[in-house]
GROMACS .gro file of C-alpha atoms in nm:
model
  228
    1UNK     CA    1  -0.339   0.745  -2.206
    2UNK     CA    2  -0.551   0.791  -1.916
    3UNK     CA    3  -0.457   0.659  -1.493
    4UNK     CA    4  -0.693   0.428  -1.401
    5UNK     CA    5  -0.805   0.419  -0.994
    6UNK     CA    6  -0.943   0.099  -0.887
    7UNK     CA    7  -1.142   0.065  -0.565
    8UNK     CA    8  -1.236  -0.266  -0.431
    9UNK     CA    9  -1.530  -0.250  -0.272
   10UNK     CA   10  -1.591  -0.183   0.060
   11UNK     CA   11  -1.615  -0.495   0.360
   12UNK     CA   12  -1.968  -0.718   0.249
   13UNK     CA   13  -2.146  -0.926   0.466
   14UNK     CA   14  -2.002  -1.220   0.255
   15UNK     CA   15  -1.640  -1.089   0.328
   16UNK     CA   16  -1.705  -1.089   0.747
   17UNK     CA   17  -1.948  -1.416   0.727
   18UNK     CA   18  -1.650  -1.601   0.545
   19UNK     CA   19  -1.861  -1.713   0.183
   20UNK     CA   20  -1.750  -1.674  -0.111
   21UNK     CA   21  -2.019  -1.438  -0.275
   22UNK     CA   22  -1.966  -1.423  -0.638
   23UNK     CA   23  -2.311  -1.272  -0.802
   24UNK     CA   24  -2.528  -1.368  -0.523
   25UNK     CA   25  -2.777  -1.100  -0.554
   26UNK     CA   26  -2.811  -0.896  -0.214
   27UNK     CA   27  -2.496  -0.883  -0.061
   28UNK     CA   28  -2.417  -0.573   0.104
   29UNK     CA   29  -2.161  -0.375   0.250
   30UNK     CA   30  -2.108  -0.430   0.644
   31UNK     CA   31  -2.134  -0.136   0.874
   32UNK     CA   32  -1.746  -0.136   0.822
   33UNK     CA   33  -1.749  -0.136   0.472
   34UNK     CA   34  -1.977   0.196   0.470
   35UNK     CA   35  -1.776   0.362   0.660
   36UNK     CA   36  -1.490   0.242   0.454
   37UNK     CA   37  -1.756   0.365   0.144
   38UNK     CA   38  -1.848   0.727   0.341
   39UNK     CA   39  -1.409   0.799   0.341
   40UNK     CA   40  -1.353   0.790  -0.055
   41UNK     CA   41  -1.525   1.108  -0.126
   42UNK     CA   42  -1.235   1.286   0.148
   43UNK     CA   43  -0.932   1.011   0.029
   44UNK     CA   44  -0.987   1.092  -0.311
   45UNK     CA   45  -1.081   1.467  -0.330
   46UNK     CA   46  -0.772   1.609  -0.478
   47UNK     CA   47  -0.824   1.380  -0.812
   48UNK     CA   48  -1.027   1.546  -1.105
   49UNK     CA   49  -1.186   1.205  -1.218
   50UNK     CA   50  -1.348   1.214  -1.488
   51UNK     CA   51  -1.572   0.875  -1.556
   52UNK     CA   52  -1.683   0.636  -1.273
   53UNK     CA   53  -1.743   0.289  -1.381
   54UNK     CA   54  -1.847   0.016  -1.190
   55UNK     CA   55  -1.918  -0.364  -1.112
   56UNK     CA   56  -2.301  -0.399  -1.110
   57UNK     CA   57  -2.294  -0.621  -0.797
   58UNK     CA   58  -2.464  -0.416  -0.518
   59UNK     CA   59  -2.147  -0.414  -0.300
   60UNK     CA   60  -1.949  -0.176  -0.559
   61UNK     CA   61  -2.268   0.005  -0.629
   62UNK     CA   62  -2.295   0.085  -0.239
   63UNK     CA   63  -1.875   0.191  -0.256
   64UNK     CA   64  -1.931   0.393  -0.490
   65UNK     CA   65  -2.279   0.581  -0.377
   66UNK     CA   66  -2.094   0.836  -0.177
   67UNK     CA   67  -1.808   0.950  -0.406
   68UNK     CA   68  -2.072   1.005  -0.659
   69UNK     CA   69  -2.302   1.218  -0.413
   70UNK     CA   70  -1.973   1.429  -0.344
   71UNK     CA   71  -1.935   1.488  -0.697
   72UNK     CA   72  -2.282   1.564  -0.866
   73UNK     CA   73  -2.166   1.611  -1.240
   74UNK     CA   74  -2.070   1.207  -1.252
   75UNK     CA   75  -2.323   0.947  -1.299
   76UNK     CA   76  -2.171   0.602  -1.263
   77UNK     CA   77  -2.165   0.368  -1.608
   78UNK     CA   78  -2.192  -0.022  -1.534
   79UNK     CA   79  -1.977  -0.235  -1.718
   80UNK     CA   80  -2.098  -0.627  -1.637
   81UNK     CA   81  -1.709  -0.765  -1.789
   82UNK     CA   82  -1.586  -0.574  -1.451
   83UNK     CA   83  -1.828  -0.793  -1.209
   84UNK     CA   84  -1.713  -1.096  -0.976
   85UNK     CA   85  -1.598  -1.385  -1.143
   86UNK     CA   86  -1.881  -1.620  -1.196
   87UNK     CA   87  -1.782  -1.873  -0.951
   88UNK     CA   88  -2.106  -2.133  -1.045
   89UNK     CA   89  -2.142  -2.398  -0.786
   90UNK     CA   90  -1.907  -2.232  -0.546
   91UNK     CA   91  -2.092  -1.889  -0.492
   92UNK     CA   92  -2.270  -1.861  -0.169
   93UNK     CA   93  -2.085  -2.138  -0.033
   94UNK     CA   94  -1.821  -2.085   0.295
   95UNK     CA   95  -1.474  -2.084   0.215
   96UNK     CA   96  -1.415  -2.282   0.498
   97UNK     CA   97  -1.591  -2.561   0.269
   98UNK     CA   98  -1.413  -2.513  -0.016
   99UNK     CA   99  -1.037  -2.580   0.092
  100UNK     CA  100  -1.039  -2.884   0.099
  101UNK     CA  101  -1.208  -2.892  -0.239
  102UNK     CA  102  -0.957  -3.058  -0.513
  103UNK     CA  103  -1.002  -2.740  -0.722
  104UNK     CA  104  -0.867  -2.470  -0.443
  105UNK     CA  105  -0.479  -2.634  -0.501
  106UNK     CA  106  -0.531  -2.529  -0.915
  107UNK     CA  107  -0.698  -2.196  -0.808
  108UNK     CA  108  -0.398  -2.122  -0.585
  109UNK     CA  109  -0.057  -2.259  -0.791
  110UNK     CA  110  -0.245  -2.269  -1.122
  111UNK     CA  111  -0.479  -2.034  -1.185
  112UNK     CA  112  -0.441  -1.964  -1.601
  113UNK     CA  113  -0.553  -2.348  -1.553
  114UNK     CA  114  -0.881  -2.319  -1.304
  115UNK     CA  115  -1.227  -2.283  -1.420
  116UNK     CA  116  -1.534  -2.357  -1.185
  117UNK     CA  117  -1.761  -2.571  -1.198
  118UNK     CA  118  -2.148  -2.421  -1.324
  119UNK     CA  119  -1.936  -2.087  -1.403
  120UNK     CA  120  -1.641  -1.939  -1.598
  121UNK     CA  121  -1.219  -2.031  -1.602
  122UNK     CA  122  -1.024  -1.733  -1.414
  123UNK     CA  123  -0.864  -1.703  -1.765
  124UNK     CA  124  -1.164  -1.566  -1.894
  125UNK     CA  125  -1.254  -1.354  -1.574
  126UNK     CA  126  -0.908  -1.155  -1.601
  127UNK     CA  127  -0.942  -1.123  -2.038
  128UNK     CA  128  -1.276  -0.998  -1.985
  129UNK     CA  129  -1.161  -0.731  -1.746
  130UNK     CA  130  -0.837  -0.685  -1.962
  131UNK     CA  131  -1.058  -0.597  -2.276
  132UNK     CA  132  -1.308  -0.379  -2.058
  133UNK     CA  133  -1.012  -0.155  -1.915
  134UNK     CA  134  -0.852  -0.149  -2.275
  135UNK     CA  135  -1.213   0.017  -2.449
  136UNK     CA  136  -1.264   0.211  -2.155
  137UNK     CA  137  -0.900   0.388  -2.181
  138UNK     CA  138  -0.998   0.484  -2.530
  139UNK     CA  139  -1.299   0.633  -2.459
  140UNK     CA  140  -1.154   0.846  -2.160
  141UNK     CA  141  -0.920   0.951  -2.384
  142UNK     CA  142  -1.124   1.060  -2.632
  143UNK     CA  143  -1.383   1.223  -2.411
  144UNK     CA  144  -1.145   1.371  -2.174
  145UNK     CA  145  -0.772   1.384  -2.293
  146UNK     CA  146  -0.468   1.189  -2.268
  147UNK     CA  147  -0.371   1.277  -1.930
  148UNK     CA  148  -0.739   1.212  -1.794
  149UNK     CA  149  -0.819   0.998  -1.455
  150UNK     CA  150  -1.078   0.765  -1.411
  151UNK     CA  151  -1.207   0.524  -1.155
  152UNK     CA  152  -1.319   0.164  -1.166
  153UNK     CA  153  -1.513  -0.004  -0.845
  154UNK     CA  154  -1.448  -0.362  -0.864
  155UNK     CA  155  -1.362  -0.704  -0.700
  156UNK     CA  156  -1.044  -0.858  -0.580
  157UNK     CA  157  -0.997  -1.106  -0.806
  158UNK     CA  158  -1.034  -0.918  -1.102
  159UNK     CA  159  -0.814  -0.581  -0.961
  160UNK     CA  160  -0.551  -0.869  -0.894
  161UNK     CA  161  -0.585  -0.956  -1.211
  162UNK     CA  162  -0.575  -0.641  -1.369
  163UNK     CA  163  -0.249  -0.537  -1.162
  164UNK     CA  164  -0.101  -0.896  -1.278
  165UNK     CA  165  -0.196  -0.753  -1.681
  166UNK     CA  166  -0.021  -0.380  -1.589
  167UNK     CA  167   0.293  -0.589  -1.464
  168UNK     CA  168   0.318  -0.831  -1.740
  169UNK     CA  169   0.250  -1.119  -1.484
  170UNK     CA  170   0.126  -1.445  -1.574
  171UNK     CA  171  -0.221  -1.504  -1.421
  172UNK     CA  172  -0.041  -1.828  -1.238
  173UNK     CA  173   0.119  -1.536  -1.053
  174UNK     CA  174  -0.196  -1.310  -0.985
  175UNK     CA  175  -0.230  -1.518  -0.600
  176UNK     CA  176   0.085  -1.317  -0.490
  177UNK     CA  177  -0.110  -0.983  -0.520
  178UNK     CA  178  -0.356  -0.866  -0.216
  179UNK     CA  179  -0.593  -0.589  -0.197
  180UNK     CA  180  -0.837  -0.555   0.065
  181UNK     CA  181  -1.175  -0.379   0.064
  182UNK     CA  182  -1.164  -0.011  -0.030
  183UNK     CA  183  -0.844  -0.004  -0.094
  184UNK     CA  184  -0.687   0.172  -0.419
  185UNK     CA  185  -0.541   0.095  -0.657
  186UNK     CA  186  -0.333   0.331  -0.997
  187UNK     CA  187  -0.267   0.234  -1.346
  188UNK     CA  188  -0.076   0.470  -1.538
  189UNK     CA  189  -0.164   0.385  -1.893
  190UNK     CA  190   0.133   0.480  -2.170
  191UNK     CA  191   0.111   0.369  -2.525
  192UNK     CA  192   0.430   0.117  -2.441
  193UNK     CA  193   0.332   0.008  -2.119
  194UNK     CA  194   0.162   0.050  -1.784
  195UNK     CA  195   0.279   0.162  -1.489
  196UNK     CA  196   0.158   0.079  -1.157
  197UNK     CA  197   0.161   0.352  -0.921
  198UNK     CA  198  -0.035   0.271  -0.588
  199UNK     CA  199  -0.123  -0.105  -0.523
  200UNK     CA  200  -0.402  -0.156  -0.247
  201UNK     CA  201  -0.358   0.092  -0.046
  202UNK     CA  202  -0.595   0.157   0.245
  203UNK     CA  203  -0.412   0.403   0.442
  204UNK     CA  204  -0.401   0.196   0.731
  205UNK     CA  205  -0.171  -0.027   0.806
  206UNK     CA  206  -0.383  -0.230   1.059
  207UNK     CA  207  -0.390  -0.501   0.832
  208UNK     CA  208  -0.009  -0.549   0.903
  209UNK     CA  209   0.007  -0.599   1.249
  210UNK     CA  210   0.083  -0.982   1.381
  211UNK     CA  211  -0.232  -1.117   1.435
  212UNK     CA  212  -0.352  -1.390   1.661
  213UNK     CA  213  -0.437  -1.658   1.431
  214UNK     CA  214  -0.201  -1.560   1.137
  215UNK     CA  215  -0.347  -1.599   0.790
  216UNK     CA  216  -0.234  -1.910   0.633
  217UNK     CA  217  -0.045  -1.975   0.313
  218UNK     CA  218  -0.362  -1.949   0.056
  219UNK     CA  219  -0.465  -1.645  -0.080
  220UNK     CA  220  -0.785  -1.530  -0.034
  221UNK     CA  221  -1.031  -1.612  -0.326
  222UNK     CA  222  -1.283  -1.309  -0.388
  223UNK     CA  223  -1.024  -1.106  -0.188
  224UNK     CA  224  -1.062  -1.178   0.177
  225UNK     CA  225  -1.220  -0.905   0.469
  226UNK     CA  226  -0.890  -0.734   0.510
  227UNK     CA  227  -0.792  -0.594   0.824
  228UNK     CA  228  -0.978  -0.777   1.149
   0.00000   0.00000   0.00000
């Protein structure tokens, strides 16, 4: 079965303004995140990918803009069940805001459990994105070949919890994963199981370095702005 490369999108303006976007229309990438967008064409250039999928949230349609302009024989399919999570009353609102909301503990320790209010339970987020990576190996396959690559632009909430599905994870577990924006991430589809072969990785390890104000105990939801 085919390897499946998953991009986050590049930094938004929701990422660096601290709000938790979900399908707000018109957020953008940052001036970092198209530069982070303008590098994929070079990071990725010894990969023969075959299909480009992505989110159809402006942000991923902006990450992936460049990488398609490199490669003129792909045009970029748009598969809604690989968007943001539908965070209802929450989207647009600063995160800031939201810790203290009730809800945040359950989204943090028990996630298979949370489901916002106005908008859809993280369960359903990460089967949706399950079943959309599922159909789309089968159709790489059979357009391409078993040993075909293809890549997915998406969000950090669903990568986490597609990484969580390769790994046999619970989604209670999902929190412990990061990716930041632009980075990549490989599935290695088998007919018994996945294998996970690259997990967020930016190649930069900025994002390591002790920071002033170190980043607390919560994991980011949406995925956080990565490296300062």
């Amino acid at each position: 079965m085919p390897t499946l490369i998953l991009v986050r999108h590049g930094r938004s303006t929701a990422n660096t303004s601290g709000v938790l976007a979900g399908w707000t229309p018109g957020v953008a990438l940052d001036e970092r995140g198209a530069a982070q967008a303008a590098a994929l064409p070079g990071r990725l250039a010894g990969l023969p990918v075959s299909e480009v999928v992505t989110s159809p949230l402006q942000r991923c349609q902006e990450t992936v803009r460049p990488f398609l302009e490199a490669r003129p024989g792909l045009t970029a399919h748009t598969d809604e069940r690989i968007g943001e999570a539908h965070y209802g009353d929450w989207s647009g609102r600063k995160l800031a805001e939201l810790k203290d909301d009730p809800l945040m503990d359950v989204v943090q320790a028990h996630p298979s459990a949370a489901a916002f209010p106005g908008g859809e339970s993280m369960r359903a987020m990460a089967t949706r994105a399950a079943e959309a990576v599922r159909e789309w190996n089968a159709r790489v396959e059979r357009d391409h070949g078993a040993d075909a690559v293809y890549l997915m632009c998406s969000h950090g909430d669903i990568i986490k919890s597609l990484v969580a599905d390769a790994l046999g994870l619970h989604l209670d577990l999902f929190q412990r994963i990061s990716v930041e924006p632009c980075s990549i991430t490989a599935i290695r589809y088998t007919r018994l199981r996945p294998f996970l072969v690259r997990l967020g990785d930016t190649g930069d390890f900025a994002s390591l370095a002790p920071r002033a104000e170190p980043p607390g105990e919560d994991a980011p939801v949406g995925g956080g702005a990565g490296a300062p």
